[in-house]
Short mmCIF file of C-alpha atoms in Angstrom, two decimals:
data_model
loop_
_atom_site.label_atom_id
_atom_site.label_comp_id
_atom_site.label_asym_id
_atom_site.label_seq_id
_atom_site.Cartn_x
_atom_site.Cartn_y
_atom_site.Cartn_z
CA MET A 2 -89.68 -63.90 -107.18
CA PRO A 3 -87.35 -63.22 -110.16
CA ASN A 4 -85.77 -59.82 -110.06
CA GLU A 5 -86.99 -58.94 -113.55
CA LEU A 6 -90.56 -59.01 -112.20
CA VAL A 7 -89.83 -56.45 -109.51
CA ALA A 8 -90.52 -53.10 -111.14
CA THR A 9 -89.52 -49.75 -109.75
CA PRO A 10 -92.34 -47.26 -109.09
CA ASP A 11 -91.37 -45.28 -112.19
CA GLN A 12 -91.34 -48.39 -114.37
CA ALA A 13 -94.69 -49.58 -113.06
CA TRP A 14 -96.21 -46.13 -113.51
CA SER A 15 -94.95 -45.91 -117.10
CA THR A 16 -96.81 -49.10 -118.04
CA LEU A 17 -100.21 -47.73 -116.95
CA PRO A 18 -102.56 -46.49 -119.66
CA GLU A 19 -102.77 -42.71 -119.74
CA PRO A 20 -106.45 -42.58 -118.63
CA LEU A 21 -105.58 -44.59 -115.54
CA LYS A 22 -102.71 -42.25 -114.72
CA VAL A 23 -105.09 -39.30 -114.81
CA ALA A 24 -107.89 -41.00 -112.95
CA TYR A 25 -105.94 -42.80 -110.26
CA ASP A 26 -102.57 -41.15 -109.71
CA CYS A 27 -101.52 -44.30 -107.82
CA GLY A 28 -104.83 -44.42 -106.01
CA THR A 29 -103.78 -41.92 -103.34
CA GLU A 30 -106.42 -39.31 -104.08
CA THR A 31 -110.11 -39.34 -104.85
CA ALA A 32 -112.15 -36.58 -106.41
CA PHE A 33 -114.23 -34.39 -104.14
CA GLN A 34 -117.90 -35.32 -104.27
CA PRO A 35 -120.31 -32.65 -102.99
CA SER A 36 -123.01 -33.73 -100.55
CA VAL A 37 -125.20 -30.63 -100.82
CA LEU A 38 -127.13 -30.03 -104.08
CA ARG A 39 -125.78 -33.27 -105.51
CA PHE A 40 -129.23 -34.28 -106.74
CA GLY A 41 -130.60 -30.76 -107.05
CA VAL A 42 -132.31 -28.58 -104.48
CA LEU A 43 -134.51 -31.44 -103.22
CA PRO A 44 -133.49 -35.05 -102.65
CA PRO A 45 -134.80 -37.72 -105.03
CA PRO A 46 -138.20 -39.17 -104.10
CA PRO A 47 -138.33 -42.42 -102.13
CA LEU A 48 -138.26 -45.57 -104.25
CA PRO A 49 -141.56 -47.37 -104.82
CA ASN A 50 -142.12 -50.69 -103.12
CA THR A 51 -140.98 -52.89 -105.98
CA ALA A 52 -141.33 -56.02 -103.86
CA GLY A 53 -145.09 -55.76 -104.23
CA MET A 54 -145.63 -56.56 -100.56
CA PRO A 55 -146.46 -54.46 -97.50
CA TYR A 56 -143.44 -53.14 -95.61
CA ASP A 57 -144.40 -55.09 -92.51
CA CYS A 58 -144.45 -58.45 -94.32
CA ASP A 59 -142.58 -61.41 -92.88
CA LEU A 60 -140.65 -64.22 -94.54
CA PRO A 61 -139.32 -67.47 -93.07
CA ALA A 62 -135.79 -67.17 -91.81
CA PHE A 63 -134.29 -69.37 -94.55
CA GLY A 64 -136.63 -68.72 -97.45
CA ALA A 65 -140.08 -69.95 -98.31
CA THR A 66 -139.28 -73.19 -100.08
CA GLU A 67 -136.77 -76.02 -100.02
CA HIS A 68 -135.28 -77.59 -103.15
CA LYS A 69 -135.02 -81.35 -103.30
CA PRO A 70 -131.32 -82.17 -103.58
CA GLU A 71 -129.92 -84.15 -106.43
CA GLU A 72 -128.00 -87.29 -105.64
CA GLY A 73 -124.59 -86.43 -104.25
CA HIS A 74 -125.52 -82.87 -103.34
CA VAL A 75 -126.39 -81.39 -99.97
CA LEU A 76 -129.74 -79.78 -99.33
CA GLU A 77 -129.60 -76.08 -100.06
CA HIS A 78 -131.98 -73.35 -99.02
CA PRO A 79 -132.73 -70.46 -101.33
CA PRO A 80 -131.12 -67.24 -100.13
CA ALA A 81 -133.08 -65.41 -97.46
CA THR A 82 -134.36 -62.07 -98.71
CA ASP A 83 -136.15 -59.44 -96.68
CA CYS A 84 -139.24 -58.51 -98.64
CA ARG A 85 -138.66 -54.87 -97.74
CA GLY A 86 -135.36 -54.86 -99.63
CA GLN A 87 -135.37 -53.46 -103.17
CA MET A 88 -133.06 -52.29 -105.89
CA SER A 89 -131.90 -48.70 -105.67
CA THR A 90 -130.87 -46.35 -108.42
CA TYR A 91 -127.21 -46.54 -109.34
CA TYR A 92 -125.20 -43.29 -109.30
CA GLU A 93 -121.65 -43.56 -110.59
CA ASN A 94 -120.41 -40.72 -108.37
CA ASP A 95 -121.50 -42.57 -105.23
CA PHE A 96 -118.36 -44.71 -105.52
CA SER A 97 -114.73 -43.58 -105.47
CA ASN A 98 -112.13 -45.03 -107.79
CA GLY A 99 -110.58 -48.27 -106.62
CA PRO A 100 -106.92 -48.25 -105.57
CA VAL A 101 -104.17 -49.03 -108.06
CA TYR A 102 -101.05 -50.67 -106.69
CA ASP A 103 -99.15 -51.10 -109.97
CA CYS A 104 -96.89 -48.19 -109.10
CA ILE A 105 -95.67 -49.97 -105.94
CA PRO A 106 -92.88 -52.58 -106.21
CA TRP A 107 -93.88 -56.16 -105.44
CA ASP A 108 -92.66 -57.20 -102.01
CA SER A 109 -93.11 -60.92 -101.36
CA ASN A 110 -92.08 -60.58 -97.70
CA ALA A 111 -94.74 -57.94 -97.11
CA ALA A 112 -97.34 -60.18 -98.76
CA LEU A 113 -96.43 -63.06 -96.48
CA GLY A 114 -96.39 -60.70 -93.53
CA VAL A 115 -100.14 -60.23 -93.85
CA TYR A 116 -100.36 -63.65 -92.20
CA GLY A 117 -96.97 -64.31 -90.65
CA ASP A 118 -96.48 -61.00 -88.84
CA LYS A 119 -99.62 -61.23 -86.72
CA TYR A 120 -99.19 -61.17 -82.96
CA GLN A 121 -101.40 -61.15 -79.93
CA VAL A 122 -102.36 -57.62 -78.95
CA PRO A 123 -101.80 -56.91 -75.22
CA VAL A 124 -105.10 -56.36 -73.44
CA GLN A 125 -106.07 -55.32 -69.96
CA HIS A 126 -108.65 -57.50 -68.28
CA PRO A 127 -111.13 -56.06 -65.77
CA LEU A 128 -110.06 -56.05 -62.14
CA VAL A 129 -112.92 -58.48 -61.43
CA GLU A 130 -114.10 -60.74 -64.26
CA TRP A 131 -116.72 -63.32 -63.30
CA GLY A 132 -118.92 -65.29 -65.66
CA PHE A 133 -118.45 -64.84 -69.38
CA PRO A 134 -114.99 -63.26 -69.87
CA LEU A 135 -114.41 -60.01 -71.72
CA TYR A 136 -111.78 -61.56 -74.00
CA ARG A 137 -112.25 -65.21 -74.87
CA ASN A 138 -110.83 -67.71 -77.35
CA GLY A 139 -112.94 -70.28 -79.08
CA PRO A 140 -116.71 -70.65 -79.46
CA VAL A 141 -119.20 -68.95 -77.20
CA PRO A 142 -120.66 -71.43 -74.67
CA PRO A 143 -124.39 -72.20 -74.65
CA ALA A 144 -126.55 -69.49 -73.11
CA GLN A 145 -129.56 -69.74 -70.81
CA ASP A 146 -133.08 -69.01 -72.03
CA LEU A 147 -134.46 -67.64 -68.76
CA PHE A 148 -135.98 -64.66 -70.60
CA GLY A 149 -136.94 -66.54 -73.75
CA PRO A 150 -135.17 -68.16 -76.71
CA THR A 151 -134.55 -64.84 -78.51
CA ASN A 152 -133.15 -62.91 -75.53
CA LEU A 153 -130.56 -65.33 -74.23
CA VAL A 154 -128.87 -64.90 -70.87
CA GLN A 155 -125.07 -64.87 -70.72
CA GLN A 156 -124.29 -63.64 -67.22
CA LYS A 157 -121.12 -61.70 -66.47
CA PHE A 158 -119.92 -59.44 -63.69
CA TYR A 159 -117.10 -56.95 -64.23
CA VAL A 160 -115.38 -54.35 -62.13
CA TYR A 161 -113.18 -52.02 -64.17
CA GLY A 162 -112.10 -48.39 -64.23
CA ASP A 163 -108.93 -46.50 -63.42
CA TYR A 164 -106.81 -45.22 -60.58
CA ARG A 165 -105.26 -41.74 -60.85
CA VAL A 166 -102.73 -39.98 -58.67
CA GLY A 167 -101.66 -36.44 -59.43
CA PHE A 168 -99.20 -33.92 -58.04
CA ALA A 169 -99.70 -30.21 -58.79
CA GLN A 170 -98.19 -26.86 -57.95
CA ASN A 171 -100.86 -24.21 -58.51
CA ASN A 172 -100.92 -20.46 -58.03
CA VAL A 173 -104.53 -19.25 -57.84
CA VAL A 174 -105.77 -15.90 -56.50
CA GLY A 175 -102.25 -15.06 -55.36
CA SER A 176 -101.95 -18.22 -53.26
CA ASP A 177 -99.50 -21.08 -53.86
CA ASN A 178 -100.99 -24.55 -53.38
CA THR A 179 -99.09 -27.82 -53.41
CA VAL A 180 -101.49 -30.73 -53.92
CA LEU A 181 -101.04 -34.50 -53.97
CA ALA A 182 -104.41 -36.12 -54.71
CA HIS A 183 -105.74 -39.44 -55.92
CA ARG A 184 -109.03 -40.86 -57.12
CA LEU A 185 -110.42 -44.32 -57.84
CA ASN A 186 -113.08 -44.70 -60.53
CA LEU A 187 -114.94 -48.00 -60.27
CA GLU A 188 -117.36 -49.12 -62.99
CA ILE A 189 -119.39 -52.11 -61.79
CA ASP A 190 -121.30 -54.10 -64.42
CA TYR A 191 -123.71 -57.01 -64.03
CA TRP A 192 -124.88 -58.21 -67.45
CA LEU A 193 -127.94 -60.41 -67.85
CA THR A 194 -128.22 -60.46 -71.64
CA SER A 195 -126.47 -58.66 -74.47
CA THR A 196 -128.89 -55.72 -74.04
CA GLU A 197 -129.86 -55.78 -70.34
CA ARG A 198 -127.53 -54.91 -67.49
CA PHE A 199 -127.24 -53.19 -64.11
CA HIS A 200 -124.46 -50.63 -63.81
CA MET A 201 -122.97 -48.66 -60.96
CA PHE A 202 -120.20 -46.06 -60.81
CA SER A 203 -118.46 -45.33 -57.52
CA GLY A 204 -115.69 -42.91 -56.67
CA PRO A 205 -114.78 -43.91 -53.10
CA PHE A 206 -112.00 -41.30 -52.76
CA GLN A 207 -114.35 -38.46 -53.71
CA GLU A 208 -116.86 -36.53 -51.63
CA GLY A 209 -118.80 -33.94 -53.58
CA ASN A 210 -116.37 -32.19 -55.91
CA SER A 211 -113.32 -32.81 -53.70
CA PHE A 212 -110.88 -35.72 -53.72
CA MET A 213 -108.76 -37.38 -51.06
CA ARG A 214 -105.55 -35.32 -50.95
CA ILE A 215 -102.70 -33.72 -49.10
CA GLU A 216 -102.86 -29.97 -49.69
CA ASN A 217 -100.12 -27.73 -48.30
CA GLY A 218 -99.22 -30.45 -45.80
CA GLU A 219 -102.80 -31.01 -44.55
CA PHE A 220 -104.63 -34.29 -45.17
CA PHE A 221 -108.23 -34.23 -46.40
CA ASN A 222 -109.96 -37.61 -46.18
CA GLU A 223 -112.95 -37.25 -48.57
CA LEU A 224 -113.79 -40.97 -48.25
CA ASP A 225 -117.30 -41.71 -49.52
CA PHE A 226 -118.20 -45.05 -51.08
CA PHE A 227 -121.40 -43.78 -52.70
CA ASP A 228 -122.46 -40.19 -53.29
CA VAL A 229 -125.73 -39.62 -55.13
CA ASN A 230 -124.40 -36.28 -56.38
CA THR A 231 -121.41 -37.77 -58.22
CA ASP A 232 -121.98 -41.54 -58.61
CA THR A 233 -124.46 -43.55 -60.68
CA LEU A 234 -126.70 -46.62 -60.31
CA PHE A 235 -129.07 -47.63 -63.08
CA PHE A 236 -130.63 -50.38 -65.19
CA GLU A 237 -130.65 -50.32 -68.97
CA GLY A 238 -132.17 -52.60 -71.54
CA ASP A 239 -134.13 -52.85 -74.76
CA LEU A 240 -137.91 -53.15 -74.40
CA GLY A 241 -138.23 -54.75 -77.84
CA GLN A 242 -135.74 -57.48 -76.96
CA ILE A 243 -137.38 -58.10 -73.58
CA LEU A 244 -140.92 -58.44 -75.00
CA GLY A 245 -139.66 -60.51 -77.92
CA GLY A 246 -137.92 -62.92 -75.57
CA PHE A 247 -140.99 -63.37 -73.36
CA ASN A 248 -143.14 -64.00 -76.46
CA SER A 249 -140.55 -66.35 -78.05
CA GLN A 250 -140.27 -64.05 -81.06
CA TYR A 251 -137.59 -61.87 -82.53
CA ALA A 252 -137.86 -58.25 -81.44
CA ALA A 253 -140.52 -56.43 -83.43
CA PHE A 254 -138.93 -53.08 -82.59
CA ASP A 255 -135.95 -51.53 -80.82
CA LEU A 256 -136.57 -49.30 -77.81
CA PRO A 257 -133.51 -48.99 -75.55
CA PHE A 258 -134.26 -47.40 -72.19
CA THR A 259 -132.65 -46.72 -68.83
CA ALA A 260 -133.86 -45.83 -65.35
CA GLY A 261 -132.26 -44.98 -62.01
CA LEU A 262 -129.45 -42.59 -61.15
CA VAL A 263 -128.57 -42.20 -64.82
CA PRO A 264 -125.65 -40.38 -66.49
CA LEU A 265 -126.80 -38.41 -69.53
CA LEU A 266 -124.35 -36.92 -72.02
CA PHE A 267 -125.57 -35.10 -75.14
CA GLN A 268 -123.86 -32.98 -77.79
CA ASN A 269 -120.38 -34.03 -76.75
CA GLY A 270 -121.10 -33.02 -73.16
CA VAL A 271 -121.48 -29.34 -74.04
CA TRP A 272 -125.25 -29.23 -73.70
CA MET A 273 -125.66 -31.91 -71.01
CA GLN A 274 -123.31 -34.00 -68.84
CA ASP A 275 -124.73 -35.06 -65.51
CA ALA A 276 -126.04 -38.00 -63.48
CA MET A 277 -129.69 -37.56 -62.49
CA VAL A 278 -132.49 -39.58 -60.90
CA GLY A 279 -134.78 -40.28 -63.82
CA LEU A 280 -135.24 -42.25 -66.98
CA ALA A 281 -134.63 -42.04 -70.72
CA ALA A 282 -135.70 -43.93 -73.83
CA THR A 283 -134.53 -43.80 -77.44
CA ILE A 284 -136.16 -44.47 -80.80
CA PRO A 285 -133.00 -45.56 -82.66
CA ALA A 286 -131.74 -46.15 -86.19
CA GLN A 287 -134.48 -44.45 -88.21
CA ASN A 288 -134.26 -42.94 -91.67
CA SER A 289 -136.32 -40.64 -93.86
CA PRO A 290 -135.89 -40.87 -97.65
CA GLY A 291 -138.21 -37.89 -98.13
CA LEU A 292 -136.07 -35.64 -95.95
CA ASP A 293 -132.84 -37.28 -97.14
CA TRP A 294 -131.96 -38.33 -93.58
CA SER A 295 -129.84 -41.44 -93.82
CA ASN A 296 -129.95 -42.02 -90.07
CA TYR A 297 -131.58 -40.38 -87.07
CA ASP A 298 -132.68 -41.19 -83.56
CA VAL A 299 -134.76 -39.45 -80.89
CA THR A 300 -134.19 -39.67 -77.13
CA PHE A 301 -136.74 -38.64 -74.52
CA PHE A 302 -135.63 -38.02 -70.94
CA ALA A 303 -137.03 -36.98 -67.58
CA ALA A 304 -135.12 -36.25 -64.37
CA PHE A 305 -136.85 -35.78 -61.04
CA ASP A 306 -133.93 -35.16 -58.68
CA ASN A 307 -130.17 -34.61 -58.52
CA VAL A 308 -130.12 -32.24 -61.49
CA SER A 309 -126.90 -30.17 -61.45
CA THR A 310 -127.20 -26.68 -62.87
CA ASP A 311 -125.91 -23.25 -61.94
CA ALA A 312 -129.36 -21.93 -62.82
CA VAL A 313 -130.40 -23.00 -59.29
CA ASN A 314 -126.95 -22.51 -57.74
CA PHE A 315 -126.20 -26.25 -58.01
CA ASP A 316 -128.92 -27.14 -55.49
CA GLU A 317 -129.27 -30.85 -56.37
CA ASN A 318 -132.77 -31.06 -54.88
CA ALA A 319 -134.25 -27.96 -56.49
CA ALA A 320 -134.55 -28.78 -60.19
CA GLN A 321 -136.33 -31.22 -62.46
CA LEU A 322 -135.60 -31.73 -66.15
CA PHE A 323 -137.85 -32.84 -69.01
CA GLY A 324 -137.05 -32.90 -72.69
CA ALA A 325 -135.91 -34.63 -75.84
CA THR A 326 -132.93 -34.63 -78.17
CA THR A 327 -132.32 -35.94 -81.67
CA PHE A 328 -129.35 -36.89 -83.83
CA ILE A 329 -129.82 -36.48 -87.60
CA GLU A 330 -127.29 -37.61 -90.20
CA SER A 331 -127.83 -36.12 -93.63
CA ARG A 332 -125.79 -35.16 -96.69
CA GLY A 333 -122.31 -35.46 -95.30
CA GLY A 334 -122.98 -33.92 -91.87
CA TYR A 335 -125.09 -34.37 -88.78
CA PHE A 336 -127.36 -32.25 -86.61
CA GLU A 337 -127.96 -32.55 -82.87
CA VAL A 338 -131.02 -30.73 -81.60
CA GLY A 339 -132.23 -30.82 -78.00
CA TYR A 340 -134.88 -29.14 -75.89
CA ALA A 341 -135.16 -29.27 -72.09
CA TYR A 342 -137.47 -27.60 -69.63
CA VAL A 343 -135.77 -26.98 -66.29
CA ASN A 344 -138.37 -26.86 -63.54
CA ASP A 345 -137.34 -25.25 -60.24
CA THR A 346 -139.45 -26.99 -57.61
CA LYS A 347 -138.57 -24.44 -54.90
CA ASP A 348 -139.09 -21.22 -56.84
CA ALA A 349 -140.99 -21.45 -60.13
CA ASP A 350 -139.64 -18.08 -61.28
CA PHE A 351 -136.25 -19.72 -61.90
CA SER A 352 -137.75 -22.31 -64.27
CA TYR A 353 -136.74 -21.84 -67.89
CA ASN A 354 -136.38 -23.34 -71.38
CA ASN A 355 -133.05 -24.60 -72.71
CA ILE A 356 -132.31 -25.35 -76.39
CA GLY A 357 -129.09 -26.85 -77.73
CA ILE A 358 -128.33 -27.14 -81.45
CA SER A 359 -125.17 -28.29 -83.22
CA TYR A 360 -124.12 -29.11 -86.77
CA THR A 361 -120.92 -30.97 -87.67
CA ARG A 362 -119.35 -31.75 -91.04
CA ARG A 363 -116.20 -31.53 -93.14
CA TYR A 364 -115.76 -28.87 -95.80
CA LEU A 365 -113.73 -29.42 -98.99
CA ASN A 366 -111.54 -31.97 -97.18
CA MET A 367 -109.88 -28.99 -95.50
CA VAL A 368 -111.59 -28.45 -92.16
CA SER A 369 -113.80 -30.42 -89.79
CA ASN A 370 -116.23 -27.96 -88.22
CA SER A 371 -118.83 -28.06 -85.45
CA MET A 372 -121.18 -25.12 -84.92
CA ARG A 373 -123.05 -25.06 -81.61
CA VAL A 374 -125.61 -22.79 -79.98
CA ILE A 375 -127.19 -22.91 -76.51
CA LEU A 376 -130.24 -20.71 -75.93
CA ASN A 377 -131.83 -19.99 -72.53
CA ALA A 378 -135.12 -18.16 -72.02
CA GLY A 379 -138.18 -18.09 -69.80
CA GLN A 380 -137.15 -17.10 -66.27
CA ASN A 381 -139.82 -14.84 -64.77
CA LEU A 382 -137.41 -12.56 -62.94
CA PRO A 383 -135.93 -9.07 -63.28
CA GLU A 384 -133.01 -9.14 -65.70
CA ASP A 385 -130.36 -8.61 -63.01
CA GLN A 386 -131.69 -11.59 -61.00
CA ARG A 387 -131.82 -14.16 -63.80
CA THR A 388 -129.43 -17.09 -63.57
CA ALA A 389 -130.08 -18.67 -66.98
CA ASP A 390 -130.70 -16.44 -69.97
CA GLY A 391 -128.97 -15.45 -73.16
CA VAL A 392 -127.08 -17.28 -75.90
CA LEU A 393 -123.77 -19.12 -76.21
CA LEU A 394 -122.25 -19.62 -79.68
CA LEU A 395 -119.38 -22.05 -80.27
CA ALA A 396 -117.36 -22.80 -83.41
CA GLU A 397 -114.92 -25.73 -83.27
CA ASN A 398 -112.51 -26.19 -86.19
CA THR A 399 -109.89 -28.88 -86.79
CA PHE A 400 -107.87 -28.46 -89.98
CA ILE A 401 -107.24 -31.54 -92.12
CA THR A 402 -103.59 -31.99 -93.04
CA GLU A 403 -101.60 -34.54 -95.03
CA ARG A 404 -101.34 -36.51 -91.77
CA PRO A 405 -104.88 -36.05 -90.48
CA TYR A 406 -104.51 -38.44 -87.53
CA ASN A 407 -101.12 -37.22 -86.35
CA PHE A 408 -100.94 -33.48 -87.02
CA MET A 409 -104.15 -31.61 -86.12
CA PRO A 410 -104.12 -27.81 -85.92
CA TYR A 411 -107.30 -26.40 -84.41
CA THR A 412 -108.92 -23.03 -83.78
CA ASN A 413 -112.09 -22.69 -81.72
CA PHE A 414 -114.19 -19.57 -81.10
CA PHE A 415 -116.94 -18.69 -78.65
CA VAL A 416 -119.15 -15.78 -77.65
CA GLY A 417 -121.61 -15.76 -74.76
CA PHE A 418 -124.29 -13.17 -74.14
CA ASP A 419 -125.71 -12.77 -70.62
CA ARG A 420 -125.77 -15.99 -68.53
CA PRO A 421 -126.14 -19.01 -70.83
CA GLN A 422 -126.27 -22.37 -69.05
CA PRO A 423 -126.05 -25.95 -70.32
CA ALA A 424 -129.20 -27.94 -69.63
CA ALA A 425 -127.42 -29.87 -66.86
CA ARG A 426 -123.76 -30.12 -65.98
CA ALA A 427 -122.13 -31.50 -62.85
CA ALA A 428 -119.74 -28.97 -61.34
CA VAL A 429 -116.92 -31.54 -61.20
CA PHE A 430 -116.74 -31.48 -65.02
CA GLY A 431 -115.88 -27.77 -65.14
CA GLY A 432 -117.42 -25.03 -67.22
CA VAL A 433 -119.36 -25.21 -70.46
CA LEU A 434 -116.27 -24.13 -72.45
CA PHE A 435 -114.29 -27.24 -71.48
CA ASN A 436 -114.19 -28.45 -75.12
CA THR A 437 -112.97 -25.09 -76.43
CA GLY A 438 -109.38 -25.79 -75.39
CA ILE A 439 -107.11 -27.28 -72.74
CA LEU A 440 -106.80 -23.85 -71.08
CA PHE A 441 -110.50 -24.12 -70.18
CA GLN A 442 -110.24 -27.70 -68.82
CA SER A 443 -109.72 -28.45 -65.16
CA ASP A 444 -108.29 -31.84 -64.25
CA ALA A 445 -111.08 -32.61 -61.73
CA LEU A 446 -108.45 -33.79 -59.25
CA THR A 447 -105.87 -31.24 -58.07
CA GLY A 448 -107.66 -27.92 -58.58
CA TYR A 449 -105.59 -27.16 -61.69
CA PRO A 450 -106.44 -23.58 -62.75
CA THR A 451 -108.18 -22.54 -65.97
CA LEU A 452 -109.31 -19.42 -67.75
CA ASP A 453 -112.95 -18.46 -67.16
CA ALA A 454 -115.04 -21.26 -68.71
CA THR A 455 -118.56 -19.96 -68.03
CA GLY A 456 -119.23 -18.12 -71.32
CA ASN A 457 -120.90 -15.43 -69.21
CA ASN A 458 -120.69 -12.16 -71.21
CA THR A 459 -117.36 -13.17 -72.73
CA TYR A 460 -115.96 -13.89 -76.18
CA GLY A 461 -112.71 -15.44 -77.25
CA MET A 462 -110.79 -18.21 -78.92
CA ALA A 463 -108.31 -21.03 -78.40
CA THR A 464 -105.84 -22.16 -81.04
CA GLY A 465 -103.25 -24.88 -80.90
CA ILE A 466 -101.68 -27.98 -82.38
CA ASP A 467 -102.52 -31.55 -81.37
CA LEU A 468 -99.68 -33.94 -82.24
CA LEU A 469 -99.98 -37.71 -82.04
CA GLY A 470 -97.03 -40.06 -82.49
CA HIS A 471 -96.72 -42.10 -85.67
CA ASN A 472 -97.96 -45.20 -83.83
CA PHE A 473 -100.27 -43.17 -81.57
CA ASP A 474 -97.82 -43.83 -78.75
CA GLN A 475 -97.65 -40.27 -77.40
CA GLN A 476 -99.49 -36.95 -77.55
CA LEU A 477 -98.43 -33.32 -77.32
CA ILE A 478 -100.82 -30.35 -77.32
CA VAL A 479 -99.62 -26.73 -77.35
CA GLU A 480 -102.24 -23.97 -77.10
CA VAL A 481 -102.80 -20.25 -76.66
CA ALA A 482 -106.16 -18.78 -75.73
CA ALA A 483 -107.71 -15.41 -74.97
CA LEU A 484 -111.08 -14.03 -73.94
CA GLY A 485 -112.60 -10.58 -73.76
CA VAL A 486 -115.41 -9.37 -71.54
CA MET A 487 -118.68 -7.54 -72.18
CA GLY A 488 -121.19 -5.81 -69.95
CA SER A 489 -120.76 -4.77 -66.34
CA ASP A 490 -118.58 -6.49 -63.75
CA ILE A 491 -121.65 -7.24 -61.63
CA ASP A 492 -123.24 -9.41 -64.34
CA ARG A 493 -120.08 -11.32 -65.20
CA SER A 494 -117.94 -14.09 -63.71
CA ALA A 495 -114.66 -12.99 -65.32
CA PRO A 496 -113.29 -9.80 -63.72
CA GLY A 497 -111.62 -8.71 -66.96
CA ASN A 498 -109.88 -9.79 -70.13
CA GLN A 499 -107.81 -12.98 -69.93
CA ALA A 500 -105.11 -14.70 -71.96
CA GLY A 501 -103.12 -17.87 -71.45
CA VAL A 502 -100.67 -20.38 -72.83
CA GLY A 503 -100.56 -24.08 -72.00
CA ALA A 504 -99.27 -27.49 -73.00
CA ARG A 505 -100.11 -31.13 -72.35
CA TYR A 506 -98.02 -34.24 -72.91
CA GLN A 507 -99.03 -37.83 -72.25
CA VAL A 508 -97.32 -41.10 -73.00
CA PRO A 509 -98.31 -44.73 -72.28
CA ILE A 510 -95.88 -46.79 -70.22
CA THR A 511 -97.69 -50.07 -70.89
CA ASN A 512 -101.06 -50.96 -72.38
CA ALA A 513 -102.58 -50.20 -68.95
CA HIS A 514 -100.45 -47.34 -67.55
CA LEU A 515 -99.74 -43.82 -68.71
CA LEU A 516 -98.14 -40.57 -67.60
CA ARG A 517 -99.59 -37.13 -68.26
CA PHE A 518 -98.08 -33.69 -67.72
CA ASP A 519 -99.78 -30.27 -67.93
CA VAL A 520 -98.51 -26.73 -67.58
CA MET A 521 -100.25 -23.37 -68.01
CA HIS A 522 -100.01 -19.68 -67.25
CA GLY A 523 -102.83 -17.16 -67.45
CA TRP A 524 -102.74 -13.37 -67.48
CA LEU A 525 -105.89 -11.96 -65.84
CA GLU A 526 -107.01 -8.37 -65.93
CA ASN A 527 -108.26 -6.98 -62.59
CA ALA A 528 -107.13 -10.18 -60.83
CA GLU A 529 -103.98 -12.06 -59.88
CA ASP A 530 -102.37 -14.12 -62.66
CA ILE A 531 -102.71 -17.90 -62.44
CA THR A 532 -100.14 -20.64 -62.96
CA GLY A 533 -100.37 -24.41 -62.84
CA ALA A 534 -98.10 -27.40 -63.35
CA ARG A 535 -99.10 -30.99 -62.73
CA ALA A 536 -98.03 -34.58 -63.29
CA GLU A 537 -100.37 -37.57 -63.22
CA PHE A 538 -99.99 -41.34 -63.21
CA ARG A 539 -102.97 -43.37 -64.41
CA TRP A 540 -103.62 -47.10 -64.20
CA LYS A 541 -106.49 -48.47 -66.25
CA PHE A 542 -108.04 -51.79 -65.32
#
């Protein structure tokens, strides 16, 4: 390109009309658009059905009529239109300004690089990959119609997961422990269709909450190919797709479900993270114009065995769990609301109600915030004998910087009154405060120490900086945390006030291997201080 056509940023900017300069400023910023009270106190009413047809009407897949082609032209179908679709009201503020690139010099090499600089991204295939491959070039081969023409079978069997080996030097309760441990996480998938599969998780080097290791020179085997308390085995599918396939029709509804030894994770694992014998079903992808809910779903669940909760002292055969949870997206944020009834089959007095509520959104493009509350009530016991009562409040804040994906300061707060419990949480995942900061996270491998993560009559905070490399090729987290105690020592897990400092660094070696390092020190009142340092190698397959 001739040099005279290559303008400097200042020259290009000077040629822009003044209104564009004000409105665009090179397209790097957009005006803040409020989500709340944008249309007044109440949302606008739902649009009338301008199509003039019932909402459950049906149209042929390619339109109702065919036009006779003129000579020399191919036959064309009129565009397919869902009769439920309709025009919506246009609001100018719903759309940000388009980008303006006039202030950037023309670079012909960069323009060609959009096509010429492409390269094959390294991928890691599953350890076992039978049937339809995970990554494939070219067209998809014909499928089988064993379950009907609209629920086609494309069988595939995968075994994937990761292998981890960690070395740690820990000082806990005044005792030095040197630990070399490893674990193998195997995810075993057998897919029938795109929505139906059987899945199994196995940790063969894990028995209960312990892993195969050498600790202070002594070998602990911990070999167990399947443990109902830590592994999973379940079927999942979509009832609408299954019935539609058998009836040779497209699915009239979506109803994903699962049954077996099922892992359930809700509200980012804070309210529930456990594998239980039971079932769950979801009503997905709904919306409510009247309530101004752009998207919501509702999940119902029931667990009859293997429920992990400290409310029954982690007796896997003592508790049942019944409840529902919903996800609601509305006006720039989203709610998660869940209710569960924990039924103690051995002693009904320990049964109780558990409610988890969270709300997440960004404010003024400055902070991303999640507010969470867990409420326990209903145990028919004297107050000093209750194992699940009280309230836990959590506030998680990540500050938005000029480099929001690389430089992320955060400050998280919590306060727990009495003995709040998550609805269900396997002990191997650590305490309910595991998301508050890295000083509350155990590694679930080497016994790496943490500050008290129960939220039992404690309050505190964790603040730190999460740094990601420019190409997301490394991560460094530095954090300080502290907690204070309330109430009597008898009713509390933490013996006294605690404070700590910690850091984590991890870096990928290849697309399938990484190294991770952690270090921490904690100052504990009325107890011995704790220290931990660990290194881990991880292979993902």
